[in-house]
């Protein structure tokens, strides 16, 4: 059962074709890897799914419904949340507030209940949810620290916590392992698995091959905006074209 | 028909002035990222210089125009060195500083000229050029038009044919990359504001015999410059020149038929419409991500 | 510890309030006038803060105040409407204008928004100037009066001061509640990282528009409060000149906390009075102060307060801000 389907996705910027006729399916409950050399168009795929870009051609189908062309916040409300490549947090808020933002973001604006303080119940539920997420991600000890004061590893964990607090069904993770040392990478791999085991489908863009091969159930390989190969990590590892692209292109 | 032709000619001449000060604003914004709110006041200082030296003290017009350019350029350079450079990381701070300068220059003008009615400068060139029996263009306006055109031509030559002009355009496109290329950003900023201020001074000096001179004349100038800049495309000099001419015609026509205030309202609405439809302006290019 | 801090805040608040209530009785007539305008301007900057929370600097706030003021003036002149009626309607008219303008304006951000808001504001202001009927043209309208209830004539500064103080305090309380609610937090979040906020489901356009509408509502009320006391209204009262003053108050005061702009408007109004003797030089002194504060005090006057505390040895507990 596929939760997300990318159908013949093409994205052009002016005359430049960043993505050319890409199709793949993401199975519900799996960790799906999206890999490829630099400039292959992985992040562009993400931005199309999350609604930051509109596809030039083709469509993106989520739970049987076409979602491409919608704005990011609408897609987020449907249950697709992305994390960012560079560490993107609300730097001047505390860890707790960051996650609270994630949990409150989807709820509607009600000016009068905000002024009169009638949304206590909702606020309380949101706060409990935040504590739960922080506990799950192991950030409870740091909840009153400012986001900008956290070490890199914890900042990444926080970014995922924010996404998690908005109760997504599908999480798009953009290079969560970039710049991490061995220990941090292992910790992040455990967390990613934990998130997946809690029932959330994950699409992962990543360069760290060890992490990708260890985590993903299925891989899609892109090269220069084209679909190069698909398969399980084992199949991809032995795929001639993929080896060629990585060895020939990057180094 | 005659009225239309006359309006086109008047609009064209007006467009020359608009282009002179709008181009300066674009240049400063492009290179330094600062919206210079005091740009209208630079024009005002140029006009006051002419009033003080030419109308009050009888110094001949041409040297006075030169002096006006020098005075205004000096003010611009001081602003760059002591205000915009220290605040270059925060565009808002630069804008606020320029508002501070706006106040100071207005008060300075009041001190120099008093707070009475607007000043007039008698036109140094008399007589009217008559074309095809019905087009009447005072020589003063003809003269101003050719000088503005020459000013813009010089700018064009400077930007496209000289090393500094090339460096200046590079900085406007990408500040960081230019710094990495070894371009001295501070010096380029000095040049940008120097050139921008010089053009504002020239515009002020040329307008002096044709306009009401008072400490608050900068207000209309800055509104016009904003409209022209936005319509032409922020960061596009040729767009600004084109928009200046188009807007001047537009403004002249509506003024003839409906009055000046309505013309300005329409101009502002035009600008909002352009912002909605094509925020990058008519000549702006969309930056691809 | 928390209770002590809270208690200290409440006591400070009570002292401040008591001070505000007795203050006009110790002032000359001229200063009583000034106090009323100061109270109104407090509401102007407090409402502007809501708009700037998302990080966009609008240049239309002064004109929105004018929309409220003109609404109140026209209602009074044409229908002799009571002030209880004109105040909320003034706010409503400004909010409605803001709602309509938010469609074009919030397609832009940053520099474009700044210029776009300026242009839209000037277009509205020039409309007041152009149309003698009903706006009175550049001469504006006059004879707008405050109410008379029983034996209290609000034309007197002291009763009107209490009226304005009451209205402004209620408005400030509501604004404070909004900033400290989920809405305020979301606005902060949009300021820091709009794409992140969007990616977890925040409709940034709606929140930007909402902040703009709320800010305009309250500044509309401020406009009505001002005009009922002043009695005359002209388009030039709400021009770029006044807008610049709003910016100065906010920036010199500091815009990181809710108190900064309030400190700014109070301190600069007192400063403005103290340089009254300089006559026509006053704007230049203002300009100079503005430049100096930007260059040497970029975080505003509010940033001095924790420093003073540290100097006095009271401690560097920065979480305990100054009383509102």
Short mmCIF file of N, CA and C in Angstrom, two decimals, chain C residues 155-281:
data_model
loop_
_atom_site.label_atom_id
_atom_site.label_comp_id
_atom_site.label_asym_id
_atom_site.label_seq_id
_atom_site.Cartn_x
_atom_site.Cartn_y
_atom_site.Cartn_z
N UNK C 155 -14.70 67.95 27.46
CA UNK C 155 -13.84 68.94 26.81
C UNK C 155 -12.68 69.31 27.73
N UNK C 156 -12.91 69.23 29.02
CA UNK C 156 -11.84 69.47 30.00
C UNK C 156 -10.80 68.36 29.89
N UNK C 157 -9.53 68.74 30.03
CA UNK C 157 -8.50 67.71 29.85
C UNK C 157 -8.55 66.58 30.87
N UNK C 158 -8.85 66.90 32.14
CA UNK C 158 -8.74 65.84 33.14
C UNK C 158 -9.78 64.73 32.95
N UNK C 159 -11.06 65.06 32.80
CA UNK C 159 -12.00 63.95 32.52
C UNK C 159 -11.65 63.20 31.25
N UNK C 160 -11.25 63.96 30.20
CA UNK C 160 -10.94 63.28 28.94
C UNK C 160 -9.72 62.38 29.11
N UNK C 161 -8.80 62.83 29.94
CA UNK C 161 -7.61 62.02 30.20
C UNK C 161 -8.00 60.68 30.81
N UNK C 162 -8.91 60.74 31.81
CA UNK C 162 -9.33 59.48 32.44
C UNK C 162 -10.04 58.57 31.45
N UNK C 163 -10.86 59.18 30.61
CA UNK C 163 -11.56 58.41 29.58
C UNK C 163 -10.55 57.72 28.66
N UNK C 164 -9.59 58.53 28.17
CA UNK C 164 -8.59 57.98 27.25
C UNK C 164 -7.76 56.91 27.94
N UNK C 165 -7.38 57.20 29.18
CA UNK C 165 -6.56 56.24 29.93
C UNK C 165 -7.29 54.91 30.05
N UNK C 166 -8.59 54.99 30.39
CA UNK C 166 -9.39 53.76 30.52
C UNK C 166 -9.40 52.98 29.22
N UNK C 167 -9.73 53.67 28.12
CA UNK C 167 -9.80 52.99 26.82
C UNK C 167 -8.45 52.38 26.46
N UNK C 168 -7.40 53.18 26.64
CA UNK C 168 -6.07 52.70 26.24
C UNK C 168 -5.64 51.51 27.09
N UNK C 169 -5.92 51.57 28.39
CA UNK C 169 -5.52 50.44 29.24
C UNK C 169 -6.24 49.15 28.83
N UNK C 170 -7.52 49.28 28.52
CA UNK C 170 -8.26 48.09 28.06
C UNK C 170 -7.61 47.54 26.79
N UNK C 171 -7.35 48.46 25.85
CA UNK C 171 -6.74 48.03 24.58
C UNK C 171 -5.37 47.38 24.81
N UNK C 172 -4.57 48.00 25.70
CA UNK C 172 -3.24 47.45 25.97
C UNK C 172 -3.35 46.06 26.56
N UNK C 173 -4.34 45.89 27.45
CA UNK C 173 -4.53 44.58 28.06
C UNK C 173 -4.84 43.53 26.99
N UNK C 174 -5.75 43.90 26.08
CA UNK C 174 -6.11 42.95 25.01
C UNK C 174 -4.90 42.64 24.13
N UNK C 175 -4.15 43.70 23.79
CA UNK C 175 -2.96 43.48 22.95
C UNK C 175 -1.95 42.58 23.66
N UNK C 176 -1.83 42.79 24.96
CA UNK C 176 -0.90 41.99 25.75
C UNK C 176 -1.33 40.52 25.74
N UNK C 177 -2.64 40.32 25.89
CA UNK C 177 -3.16 38.95 25.87
C UNK C 177 -2.90 38.29 24.52
N UNK C 178 -3.11 39.05 23.46
CA UNK C 178 -2.90 38.47 22.12
C UNK C 178 -1.44 38.10 21.92
N UNK C 179 -0.53 39.02 22.34
CA UNK C 179 0.88 38.72 22.12
C UNK C 179 1.32 37.49 22.91
N UNK C 180 0.71 37.29 24.08
CA UNK C 180 1.11 36.15 24.91
C UNK C 180 0.28 34.90 24.65
N UNK C 181 -0.55 34.95 23.63
CA UNK C 181 -1.35 33.77 23.31
C UNK C 181 -0.64 32.98 22.21
N UNK C 182 -1.32 31.96 21.77
CA UNK C 182 -0.82 31.15 20.68
C UNK C 182 -0.61 32.01 19.42
N UNK C 183 -1.49 32.98 19.24
CA UNK C 183 -1.38 33.84 18.05
C UNK C 183 -0.06 34.60 18.07
N UNK C 184 0.24 35.22 19.25
CA UNK C 184 1.49 35.97 19.36
C UNK C 184 2.69 35.09 19.12
N UNK C 185 2.62 33.89 19.67
CA UNK C 185 3.74 32.97 19.52
C UNK C 185 3.94 32.59 18.05
N UNK C 186 2.83 32.37 17.37
CA UNK C 186 2.92 32.03 15.96
C UNK C 186 3.51 33.18 15.16
N UNK C 187 3.12 34.41 15.52
CA UNK C 187 3.66 35.57 14.81
C UNK C 187 5.18 35.65 15.00
N UNK C 188 5.64 35.41 16.24
CA UNK C 188 7.08 35.35 16.49
C UNK C 188 7.72 34.28 15.61
N UNK C 189 7.07 33.13 15.59
CA UNK C 189 7.62 32.01 14.84
C UNK C 189 7.76 32.37 13.36
N UNK C 190 6.76 33.05 12.82
CA UNK C 190 6.83 33.46 11.41
C UNK C 190 8.00 34.39 11.19
N UNK C 191 8.21 35.27 12.17
CA UNK C 191 9.33 36.21 12.05
C UNK C 191 10.65 35.45 11.95
N UNK C 192 10.84 34.47 12.85
CA UNK C 192 12.15 33.81 12.88
C UNK C 192 12.36 32.88 11.71
N UNK C 193 11.36 32.08 11.37
CA UNK C 193 11.55 31.10 10.30
C UNK C 193 10.22 30.82 9.61
N UNK C 194 9.89 31.66 8.65
CA UNK C 194 8.62 31.48 7.97
C UNK C 194 8.49 30.11 7.30
N UNK C 195 9.53 29.62 6.58
CA UNK C 195 9.37 28.33 5.91
C UNK C 195 9.13 27.19 6.90
N UNK C 196 9.83 27.24 8.05
CA UNK C 196 9.62 26.19 9.04
C UNK C 196 8.20 26.22 9.58
N UNK C 197 7.71 27.43 9.86
CA UNK C 197 6.34 27.56 10.35
C UNK C 197 5.37 27.00 9.32
N UNK C 198 5.61 27.32 8.05
CA UNK C 198 4.73 26.80 6.99
C UNK C 198 4.77 25.29 6.93
N UNK C 199 5.97 24.73 7.11
CA UNK C 199 6.11 23.30 6.90
C UNK C 199 5.43 22.49 8.01
N UNK C 200 5.12 23.13 9.15
CA UNK C 200 4.34 22.40 10.15
C UNK C 200 2.87 22.83 10.13
N UNK C 201 2.49 23.63 9.15
CA UNK C 201 1.07 23.89 8.96
C UNK C 201 0.57 25.28 9.28
N UNK C 202 1.48 26.26 9.45
CA UNK C 202 1.02 27.63 9.73
C UNK C 202 0.73 28.33 8.40
N UNK C 203 -0.46 28.89 8.30
CA UNK C 203 -0.81 29.67 7.13
C UNK C 203 -0.26 31.08 7.34
N UNK C 204 0.97 31.31 6.84
CA UNK C 204 1.65 32.56 7.17
C UNK C 204 0.89 33.77 6.63
N UNK C 205 0.29 33.63 5.47
CA UNK C 205 -0.45 34.77 4.90
C UNK C 205 -1.55 35.21 5.86
N UNK C 206 -2.31 34.22 6.36
CA UNK C 206 -3.43 34.56 7.24
C UNK C 206 -2.96 35.22 8.53
N UNK C 207 -1.86 34.72 9.07
CA UNK C 207 -1.37 35.32 10.31
C UNK C 207 -0.83 36.72 10.10
N UNK C 208 -0.12 36.93 8.98
CA UNK C 208 0.36 38.28 8.67
C UNK C 208 -0.82 39.23 8.55
N UNK C 209 -1.84 38.78 7.81
CA UNK C 209 -3.02 39.61 7.61
C UNK C 209 -3.71 39.86 8.95
N UNK C 210 -3.82 38.82 9.76
CA UNK C 210 -4.49 38.96 11.06
C UNK C 210 -3.78 40.01 11.92
N UNK C 211 -2.45 39.92 11.98
CA UNK C 211 -1.69 40.88 12.78
C UNK C 211 -1.93 42.30 12.28
N UNK C 212 -1.95 42.44 10.97
CA UNK C 212 -2.16 43.75 10.35
C UNK C 212 -3.56 44.27 10.70
N UNK C 213 -4.56 43.39 10.66
CA UNK C 213 -5.93 43.81 10.94
C UNK C 213 -6.08 44.19 12.42
N UNK C 214 -5.51 43.38 13.30
CA UNK C 214 -5.60 43.69 14.73
C UNK C 214 -4.92 45.03 15.02
N UNK C 215 -3.70 45.18 14.50
CA UNK C 215 -2.97 46.43 14.73
C UNK C 215 -3.76 47.63 14.22
N UNK C 216 -4.37 47.47 13.04
CA UNK C 216 -5.12 48.58 12.45
C UNK C 216 -6.36 48.89 13.27
N UNK C 217 -7.02 47.86 13.79
CA UNK C 217 -8.20 48.08 14.63
C UNK C 217 -7.85 49.00 15.79
N UNK C 218 -6.77 48.67 16.50
CA UNK C 218 -6.45 49.44 17.70
C UNK C 218 -5.91 50.83 17.37
N UNK C 219 -5.19 50.95 16.28
CA UNK C 219 -4.71 52.29 15.94
C UNK C 219 -5.87 53.13 15.43
N UNK C 220 -6.90 52.48 14.86
CA UNK C 220 -8.11 53.20 14.47
C UNK C 220 -8.78 53.81 15.69
N UNK C 221 -8.86 53.03 16.76
CA UNK C 221 -9.42 53.55 18.02
C UNK C 221 -8.58 54.72 18.52
N UNK C 222 -7.26 54.56 18.44
CA UNK C 222 -6.38 55.65 18.87
C UNK C 222 -6.67 56.92 18.07
N UNK C 223 -6.89 56.74 16.77
CA UNK C 223 -7.20 57.90 15.92
C UNK C 223 -8.47 58.60 16.37
N UNK C 224 -9.51 57.81 16.67
CA UNK C 224 -10.77 58.40 17.12
C UNK C 224 -10.57 59.12 18.45
N UNK C 225 -9.81 58.52 19.36
CA UNK C 225 -9.55 59.14 20.67
C UNK C 225 -8.87 60.49 20.50
N UNK C 226 -7.91 60.52 19.58
CA UNK C 226 -7.15 61.75 19.38
C UNK C 226 -8.05 62.85 18.81
N UNK C 227 -8.84 62.46 17.82
CA UNK C 227 -9.58 63.47 17.07
C UNK C 227 -10.76 64.04 17.88
N UNK C 228 -11.34 63.24 18.74
CA UNK C 228 -12.43 63.76 19.57
C UNK C 228 -11.91 64.82 20.53
N UNK C 229 -10.66 64.70 20.94
CA UNK C 229 -10.12 65.71 21.84
C UNK C 229 -9.59 66.92 21.07
N UNK C 230 -8.88 66.64 19.99
CA UNK C 230 -8.26 67.70 19.21
C UNK C 230 -9.29 68.56 18.50
N UNK C 231 -10.37 67.94 18.03
CA UNK C 231 -11.46 68.69 17.43
C UNK C 231 -11.31 68.96 15.94
N UNK C 232 -10.08 68.93 15.42
CA UNK C 232 -9.91 69.13 13.98
C UNK C 232 -9.10 67.99 13.39
N UNK C 233 -9.36 67.74 12.13
CA UNK C 233 -8.65 66.65 11.46
C UNK C 233 -8.19 67.12 10.09
N UNK C 234 -6.94 66.84 9.76
CA UNK C 234 -6.45 67.14 8.40
C UNK C 234 -5.64 65.94 7.90
N UNK C 235 -5.53 65.80 6.58
CA UNK C 235 -4.78 64.65 6.04
C UNK C 235 -3.32 64.66 6.48
N UNK C 236 -2.76 65.86 6.70
CA UNK C 236 -1.34 65.92 7.01
C UNK C 236 -0.98 65.39 8.40
N UNK C 237 -1.99 65.29 9.28
CA UNK C 237 -1.70 64.71 10.60
C UNK C 237 -1.24 63.25 10.49
N UNK C 238 -1.62 62.62 9.39
CA UNK C 238 -1.35 61.18 9.29
C UNK C 238 -0.37 60.86 8.16
N UNK C 239 0.44 61.84 7.82
CA UNK C 239 1.39 61.66 6.72
C UNK C 239 2.62 60.89 7.13
N UNK C 240 3.58 60.88 6.22
CA UNK C 240 4.81 60.14 6.46
C UNK C 240 5.56 60.73 7.65
N UNK C 241 5.33 62.01 7.91
CA UNK C 241 5.98 62.63 9.07
C UNK C 241 5.61 61.92 10.36
N UNK C 242 4.31 61.70 10.56
CA UNK C 242 3.86 61.02 11.78
C UNK C 242 4.32 59.57 11.78
N UNK C 243 4.27 58.95 10.60
CA UNK C 243 4.73 57.56 10.50
C UNK C 243 6.18 57.44 10.95
N UNK C 244 6.97 58.43 10.55
CA UNK C 244 8.38 58.42 10.94
C UNK C 244 8.50 58.52 12.46
N UNK C 245 7.64 59.34 13.08
CA UNK C 245 7.68 59.42 14.54
C UNK C 245 7.37 58.07 15.17
N UNK C 246 6.38 57.37 14.63
CA UNK C 246 6.05 56.05 15.18
C UNK C 246 7.29 55.14 15.10
N UNK C 247 7.93 55.16 13.92
CA UNK C 247 9.14 54.34 13.74
C UNK C 247 10.21 54.71 14.76
N UNK C 248 10.38 56.03 14.95
CA UNK C 248 11.42 56.48 15.88
C UNK C 248 11.12 55.99 17.29
N UNK C 249 9.87 56.17 17.71
CA UNK C 249 9.51 55.73 19.07
C UNK C 249 9.83 54.25 19.25
N UNK C 250 9.42 53.46 18.27
CA UNK C 250 9.61 52.01 18.39
C UNK C 250 11.09 51.65 18.37
N UNK C 251 11.81 52.29 17.45
CA UNK C 251 13.20 51.87 17.28
C UNK C 251 14.09 52.39 18.39
N UNK C 252 13.88 53.64 18.79
CA UNK C 252 14.68 54.15 19.90
C UNK C 252 14.33 53.41 21.19
N UNK C 253 13.07 53.08 21.37
CA UNK C 253 12.67 52.33 22.57
C UNK C 253 13.18 50.91 22.54
N UNK C 254 13.16 50.32 21.37
CA UNK C 254 13.58 48.92 21.25
C UNK C 254 12.38 48.06 20.93
N UNK C 255 12.57 47.11 20.02
CA UNK C 255 11.40 46.34 19.60
C UNK C 255 11.52 44.86 19.94
N UNK C 256 12.43 44.53 20.84
CA UNK C 256 12.55 43.12 21.21
C UNK C 256 11.48 42.71 22.22
N UNK C 257 11.09 43.63 23.10
CA UNK C 257 10.07 43.29 24.09
C UNK C 257 8.87 44.20 23.93
N UNK C 258 7.81 43.83 24.64
CA UNK C 258 6.57 44.59 24.57
C UNK C 258 6.74 45.97 25.22
N UNK C 259 7.74 46.12 26.12
CA UNK C 259 7.89 47.38 26.85
C UNK C 259 8.67 48.42 26.05
N UNK C 260 9.56 47.93 25.18
CA UNK C 260 10.45 48.83 24.47
C UNK C 260 9.75 50.02 23.82
N UNK C 261 8.76 49.76 22.94
CA UNK C 261 8.10 50.87 22.27
C UNK C 261 7.44 51.84 23.25
N UNK C 262 6.91 51.30 24.35
CA UNK C 262 6.25 52.18 25.32
C UNK C 262 7.29 53.10 25.99
N UNK C 263 8.44 52.52 26.33
CA UNK C 263 9.51 53.34 26.89
C UNK C 263 9.90 54.41 25.88
N UNK C 264 10.02 53.99 24.63
CA UNK C 264 10.43 54.92 23.58
C UNK C 264 9.49 56.11 23.48
N UNK C 265 8.19 55.85 23.44
CA UNK C 265 7.25 56.96 23.23
C UNK C 265 7.25 57.88 24.44
N UNK C 266 7.34 57.33 25.64
CA UNK C 266 7.34 58.17 26.84
C UNK C 266 8.61 59.02 26.92
N UNK C 267 9.75 58.35 26.78
CA UNK C 267 11.02 59.07 26.91
C UNK C 267 11.16 60.14 25.83
N UNK C 268 10.80 59.79 24.59
CA UNK C 268 10.99 60.76 23.51
C UNK C 268 10.00 61.91 23.59
N UNK C 269 8.80 61.64 24.13
CA UNK C 269 7.86 62.75 24.29
C UNK C 269 8.38 63.74 25.33
N UNK C 270 8.92 63.20 26.43
CA UNK C 270 9.52 64.07 27.44
C UNK C 270 10.69 64.83 26.84
N UNK C 271 11.51 64.10 26.09
CA UNK C 271 12.66 64.73 25.43
C UNK C 271 12.20 65.84 24.49
N UNK C 272 11.17 65.54 23.72
CA UNK C 272 10.64 66.49 22.75
C UNK C 272 10.21 67.77 23.45
N UNK C 273 9.55 67.62 24.61
CA UNK C 273 9.13 68.79 25.38
C UNK C 273 10.32 69.59 25.85
N UNK C 274 11.38 68.87 26.27
CA UNK C 274 12.51 69.56 26.85
C UNK C 274 13.31 70.34 25.81
N UNK C 275 13.14 70.02 24.53
CA UNK C 275 13.84 70.80 23.50
C UNK C 275 12.90 71.76 22.79
N UNK C 276 11.73 71.99 23.39
CA UNK C 276 10.75 72.88 22.79
C UNK C 276 11.34 74.26 22.52
N UNK C 277 12.23 74.69 23.41
CA UNK C 277 12.84 76.01 23.28
C UNK C 277 13.62 76.19 21.99
N UNK C 278 14.02 75.11 21.36
CA UNK C 278 14.82 75.21 20.15
C UNK C 278 13.99 75.52 18.91
N UNK C 279 12.68 75.54 19.07
CA UNK C 279 11.80 75.94 17.98
C UNK C 279 12.00 75.13 16.72
N UNK C 280 12.34 75.84 15.64
CA UNK C 280 12.39 75.17 14.34
C UNK C 280 13.54 74.18 14.22
N UNK C 281 14.48 74.24 15.16
CA UNK C 281 15.60 73.30 15.10
C UNK C 281 15.20 71.91 15.61
#
